[in-house]
CSV table of C-alpha atoms in Angstrom, one decimal:
chain,number,residue,atom,x,y,z
A,1,MET,CA,0.1,0.0,-0.2
A,2,GLY,CA,1.3,3.5,-0.6
A,3,THR,CA,0.6,7.1,1.3
A,4,ILE,CA,-2.5,8.5,2.8
A,5,ASP,CA,-3.6,10.1,-0.7
A,6,ASP,CA,-2.9,6.9,-2.8
A,7,TYR,CA,-5.2,5.1,-0.3
A,8,LEU,CA,-8.0,7.4,0.0
A,9,ALA,CA,-8.3,7.8,-3.6
A,10,ASP,CA,-9.6,4.3,-4.3
A,11,LEU,CA,-12.4,4.4,-1.4
A,12,ALA,CA,-16.1,5.5,-2.2
A,13,ALA,CA,-16.9,8.6,-1.5
A,14,ALA,CA,-19.1,8.3,2.2
A,15,ASP,CA,-16.0,6.1,3.2
A,16,ARG,CA,-13.0,8.5,1.8
A,17,ASP,CA,-14.9,11.5,3.3
A,18,ALA,CA,-15.2,9.2,6.7
A,19,ILE,CA,-11.4,8.3,7.0
A,20,ASP,CA,-10.1,12.0,5.9
A,21,ARG,CA,-12.3,13.3,8.6
A,22,VAL,CA,-10.7,11.3,11.6
A,23,TYR,CA,-6.9,12.2,9.4
A,24,ALA,CA,-8.0,16.2,9.6
A,25,VAL,CA,-8.6,15.6,13.3
A,26,ALA,CA,-5.2,13.5,13.5
A,27,ARG,CA,-3.1,16.3,11.2
A,28,ARG,CA,-4.9,19.4,13.7
A,29,GLU,CA,-3.3,17.5,16.8
A,30,ALA,CA,-0.1,16.3,15.4
A,31,PRO,CA,0.9,19.1,12.6
A,32,ASP,CA,4.1,17.3,12.1
A,33,ALA,CA,3.4,14.7,11.3
A,34,GLU,CA,4.0,12.8,7.7
A,35,GLN,CA,2.6,10.4,5.4
A,36,GLY,CA,3.7,6.9,6.2
A,37,LYS,CA,3.2,3.4,7.1
A,38,GLY,CA,2.3,1.4,10.4
A,39,TYR,CA,3.0,-2.6,10.2
A,40,GLY,CA,2.3,-2.0,6.5
A,41,MET,CA,-1.0,0.5,6.3
A,42,PRO,CA,-1.0,4.1,5.0
A,43,ALA,CA,-0.4,6.0,8.4
A,44,LEU,CA,0.0,9.2,9.4
A,45,VAL,CA,3.8,9.6,11.1
A,46,HIS,CA,5.5,11.5,14.0
A,47,GLY,CA,8.5,11.1,15.5
A,48,GLY,CA,9.5,8.5,13.2
A,49,LYS,CA,6.7,6.1,14.7
A,50,PRO,CA,3.2,5.4,13.5
A,51,LEU,CA,1.1,7.5,15.0
A,52,LEU,CA,-2.4,6.5,13.4
A,53,SER,CA,-3.9,4.4,10.7
A,54,VAL,CA,-7.3,4.6,9.4
A,55,MET,CA,-8.9,2.1,6.8
A,56,ARG,CA,-11.7,0.7,5.6
A,57,ALA,CA,-12.3,-3.5,6.5
A,58,LYS,CA,-15.1,-5.2,5.3
A,59,LYS,CA,-18.1,-4.7,8.1
A,60,HIS,CA,-16.5,-1.4,9.5
A,61,ILE,CA,-14.0,1.3,9.1
A,62,GLY,CA,-11.0,1.0,11.5
A,63,ILE,CA,-8.7,3.5,14.0
A,64,TYR,CA,-5.4,2.0,14.2
A,65,PRO,CA,-3.6,4.2,16.5
A,66,PHE,CA,-0.7,1.5,17.3
A,67,SER,CA,-1.0,1.7,21.2
A,68,PRO,CA,-4.2,-0.3,23.6
A,69,ASP,CA,-3.5,2.1,26.0
A,70,ALA,CA,-4.4,5.0,23.3
A,71,VAL,CA,-7.3,3.0,22.8
A,72,ALA,CA,-7.9,2.7,26.4
A,73,ALA,CA,-7.7,6.6,27.4
A,74,VAL,CA,-11.5,7.3,25.1
A,75,ALA,CA,-13.1,3.2,25.4
A,76,GLY,CA,-15.3,4.7,28.3
A,77,VAL,CA,-16.6,7.7,26.1
A,78,LEU,CA,-17.0,5.5,23.7
A,79,ASP,CA,-18.5,2.9,25.2
A,80,GLY,CA,-22.6,2.4,24.0
A,81,TYR,CA,-22.2,5.0,21.4
A,82,PRO,CA,-24.6,4.0,18.1
A,83,GLY,CA,-22.2,2.0,15.9
A,84,VAL,CA,-18.6,2.2,17.4
A,85,SER,CA,-17.0,-0.5,19.1
A,86,VAL,CA,-14.4,-0.9,20.5
A,87,ASP,CA,-11.0,-3.7,21.0
A,88,LYS,CA,-8.1,-3.9,22.6
A,89,GLY,CA,-6.0,-1.9,19.6
A,90,THR,CA,-8.8,-1.0,17.6
A,91,ILE,CA,-11.6,1.6,17.4
A,92,ARG,CA,-14.7,0.2,14.8
A,93,PHE,CA,-17.0,2.9,13.0
A,94,GLN,CA,-19.8,3.3,10.5
A,95,PRO,CA,-19.8,6.5,8.4
A,96,GLU,CA,-22.8,7.2,9.2
A,97,HIS,CA,-22.0,7.1,13.3
A,98,PRO,CA,-18.3,9.5,13.2
A,99,ILE,CA,-16.3,9.3,16.2
A,100,PRO,CA,-16.8,12.8,17.4
A,101,SER,CA,-13.9,14.7,17.2
A,102,GLU,CA,-13.1,15.9,20.5
A,103,VAL,CA,-12.8,11.5,21.3
A,104,LEU,CA,-10.6,11.9,17.8
A,105,GLU,CA,-8.7,15.0,19.7
A,106,ARG,CA,-8.0,12.6,22.7
A,107,LEU,CA,-7.1,10.0,21.5
A,108,VAL,CA,-4.4,11.5,19.3
A,109,ARG,CA,-3.2,13.2,22.2
A,110,ALA,CA,-2.7,9.9,24.2
A,111,ARG,CA,-0.4,8.3,21.1
A,112,LEU,CA,1.6,11.9,20.9
A,113,ALA,CA,2.3,11.6,24.6
A,114,GLN,CA,3.4,8.0,24.2
A,115,ILE,CA,5.6,8.9,21.3
A,116,ASP,CA,6.7,11.9,23.0
A,117,GLY,CA,7.5,10.4,26.4
A,118,ALA,CA,5.6,12.5,28.0
């Protein structure tokens, strides 16, 4: 797989918009993040480490912050949120049920703190 831009270009409009929105929030929180790869997936990279990947799967869109601790930092907020499921290292959602920006910001900040050693 190539860059995030390459990946987005091949998606259906609803999926592209939903995924691009997550990346836009992440870029606001980590403006120095660059496009790269994490575990072979297109991802934002911060300080040479994967920050976040967002991918379309067969039945959902998955957010992968490469950290169970980052997911745990927002899991309680998403409990019971419609169309959302949380697993150890993944947040799954549907385009019609986007993750609130505040939750995405918190997720990215948690991952940034890990990468930066804060």
